[in-house]
Amino acid sequence: FLSAVIYVHNAERNVEEFLGTMITCMERNFEHSEIICVNDSSDDGSLEKIRKVAANASNTSISVVNMSYFHGCEASMNAGIDMAIGDFVFEFDNMLLDFDENIVMGIYRHSLEGFDVVSASPDRKEKFTSRVFYNVFDKFTDSPYKMSTESFRILSRRAINLIRNINKTVPYRKAVYANCGLKTDNVRYEVKY
């Protein structure tokens, strides 16, 4: 059973393509799956588009978590992950579809090789501020995991259970994943456009 948690905030323009691609990917590759869309107080037509696309799903359960006010990506994604029941959980921090279905399945297959956290990073230059933050983070941590800009990641149930036991006050999920002590990896992919 596989879960996907998708962060949605005023993503009306991208909902149909992104969610449609994820539904197709899940239904083509898994018998049982769920997609949890975390609607972070969107004030555009995102919710209506999610409902419209979800009607096309046949064996993938589509749920929506509506945040009562804007919480931001970190708190919203934690709410979605708390609801996910899959053996593995994909996290999509946005609805930018600069990768294809093969990348999603490649990340999943890579996780089956014994990795508890596998992230996917686009093969493009990072923003200056991101590069500075990641360099400072990497310099002051003993983790072999090198932080970078990520499009999405997959977590094993073991990683989720361990991370739930770590103090919830850490505001940055990627830092917790990088320092959780489990086997992690990052895969770079070529941006499709």
XYZ file of C-alpha atoms in Angstrom:
193
model
C 0.000 0.000 0.000
C 1.469 3.320 -1.029
C 0.475 6.846 0.016
C 1.231 10.194 -1.575
C 0.862 13.434 0.367
C 0.624 16.550 -1.795
C 0.871 20.128 -0.521
C -1.661 22.433 -2.174
C -1.734 26.191 -1.768
C -3.294 28.261 -4.549
C -2.160 25.732 -7.144
C -5.257 25.906 -9.335
C -3.171 26.101 -12.531
C -1.253 22.890 -11.776
C -3.824 20.678 -10.036
C -5.292 18.902 -13.053
C -2.000 17.930 -14.693
C -0.156 17.074 -11.480
C -2.931 15.159 -9.716
C -3.949 13.426 -12.950
C -0.366 12.252 -13.461
C -0.118 11.000 -9.860
C -3.430 9.114 -10.103
C -2.313 7.479 -13.342
C 1.048 6.558 -11.815
C -0.521 5.048 -8.680
C -3.186 3.100 -10.528
C -0.782 1.789 -13.131
C 1.752 0.538 -10.585
C -0.015 -0.294 -7.302
C -3.051 -2.360 -6.364
C -3.817 -0.187 -3.357
C -2.887 3.461 -2.970
C -4.081 6.724 -1.536
C -3.434 10.357 -2.328
C -3.856 12.939 0.422
C -4.063 16.529 -0.792
C -3.356 18.991 2.009
C -5.186 22.187 1.091
C -3.388 24.935 2.986
C -6.225 27.461 3.014
C -6.227 28.033 -0.757
C -8.416 30.908 -1.864
C -8.471 30.002 -5.546
C -10.185 27.098 -7.329
C -7.715 24.427 -6.168
C -10.244 22.484 -4.105
C -12.791 22.332 -6.932
C -10.113 21.128 -9.349
C -9.005 18.422 -6.883
C -12.607 17.177 -6.619
C -12.984 17.192 -10.402
C -9.790 15.190 -11.020
C -10.452 12.835 -8.080
C -13.699 11.737 -9.712
C -11.576 10.014 -12.397
C -9.743 7.777 -9.906
C -10.893 4.175 -9.886
C -8.798 2.301 -7.304
C -6.865 5.135 -5.657
C -8.446 6.777 -2.640
C -8.286 10.586 -2.811
C -8.633 12.548 0.448
C -8.417 16.251 1.159
C -7.210 17.739 4.427
C -8.415 21.332 4.637
C -6.278 23.479 6.916
C -8.458 26.064 8.666
C -5.959 28.874 8.066
C -2.583 29.185 6.337
C -0.050 26.996 8.169
C 2.772 26.775 5.614
C 4.281 23.733 3.981
C 5.963 22.118 7.004
C 2.951 22.002 9.350
C 0.585 21.108 6.512
C 2.733 18.227 5.303
C 3.049 16.908 8.861
C -0.768 16.843 9.055
C -0.947 14.880 5.806
C 1.737 12.412 6.842
C -0.050 11.831 10.147
C -3.059 10.646 8.107
C -1.123 8.501 5.622
C -1.339 4.740 6.142
C 0.920 3.464 3.362
C 3.973 1.252 3.798
C 5.786 3.961 1.850
C 4.756 7.610 1.635
C 5.639 10.048 -1.132
C 5.876 13.706 -0.124
C 5.300 16.365 -2.772
C 5.952 19.859 -1.372
C 4.453 21.526 -4.454
C 2.610 20.712 -7.657
C 5.395 21.544 -10.080
C 5.547 18.687 -12.555
C 9.076 18.960 -13.957
C 9.586 15.168 -13.889
C 7.769 12.225 -15.438
C 6.184 9.100 -14.020
C 9.370 7.067 -14.581
C 11.225 9.259 -12.071
C 8.548 8.635 -9.435
C 8.758 4.872 -9.923
C 12.566 4.994 -10.069
C 12.625 6.684 -6.648
C 10.228 4.046 -5.303
C 12.333 1.158 -6.664
C 15.483 2.762 -5.236
C 13.852 2.868 -1.795
C 13.260 -0.901 -2.048
C 17.042 -1.354 -2.169
C 17.171 -0.645 1.585
C 16.801 3.141 1.782
C 14.347 4.639 4.264
C 14.392 8.135 2.755
C 15.045 8.767 -0.933
C 14.675 12.248 -2.352
C 14.561 13.466 -5.942
C 16.390 16.655 -6.891
C 16.176 18.453 -10.214
C 19.419 18.717 -12.132
C 19.477 22.500 -12.307
C 21.268 25.277 -10.516
C 19.949 26.038 -7.038
C 18.978 29.524 -5.941
C 21.776 31.413 -4.198
C 19.946 31.530 -0.849
C 19.236 27.782 -0.959
C 22.853 27.022 -1.810
C 24.091 29.124 1.132
C 21.619 27.518 3.561
C 22.490 23.967 2.484
C 26.239 24.652 2.644
C 25.936 26.030 6.192
C 23.724 23.109 7.224
C 26.108 20.540 5.743
C 29.106 22.198 7.374
C 27.649 22.003 10.890
C 26.159 18.524 10.772
C 27.852 15.151 10.825
C 25.293 13.618 8.501
C 26.606 11.966 5.331
C 23.406 13.160 3.643
C 24.062 16.349 1.698
C 21.083 18.676 1.537
C 19.892 20.099 -1.767
C 16.736 21.423 -3.371
C 14.286 18.534 -3.689
C 11.106 18.125 -5.712
C 9.785 15.169 -3.771
C 10.833 12.252 -1.574
C 9.659 8.855 -0.398
C 9.726 7.677 3.215
C 9.446 4.140 4.539
C 6.986 3.429 7.331
C 10.012 2.806 9.589
C 11.292 6.330 8.875
C 7.872 7.860 9.543
C 7.514 6.029 12.857
C 11.002 7.079 13.964
C 10.497 10.690 12.943
C 7.159 10.843 14.789
C 9.106 10.016 17.956
C 11.562 12.851 17.360
C 10.549 16.173 18.871
C 7.851 17.804 16.701
C 9.285 21.250 17.395
C 11.930 20.919 14.669
C 10.412 23.200 12.026
C 12.210 21.747 9.004
C 11.381 18.178 7.953
C 14.376 17.797 5.634
C 16.759 18.470 8.531
C 15.077 15.747 10.574
C 15.270 13.308 7.652
C 18.930 14.098 7.075
C 19.778 13.409 10.726
C 17.409 10.545 11.571
C 20.168 7.928 11.449
C 18.453 5.802 8.799
C 19.785 5.019 5.340
C 19.042 7.943 3.014
C 19.898 8.840 -0.558
C 19.302 11.593 -3.083
C 18.742 10.973 -6.793
C 19.169 13.748 -9.342
C 16.967 13.812 -12.410
C 16.968 15.793 -15.625
C 14.205 18.377 -15.727
C 11.729 17.518 -18.485
C 11.353 21.089 -19.811
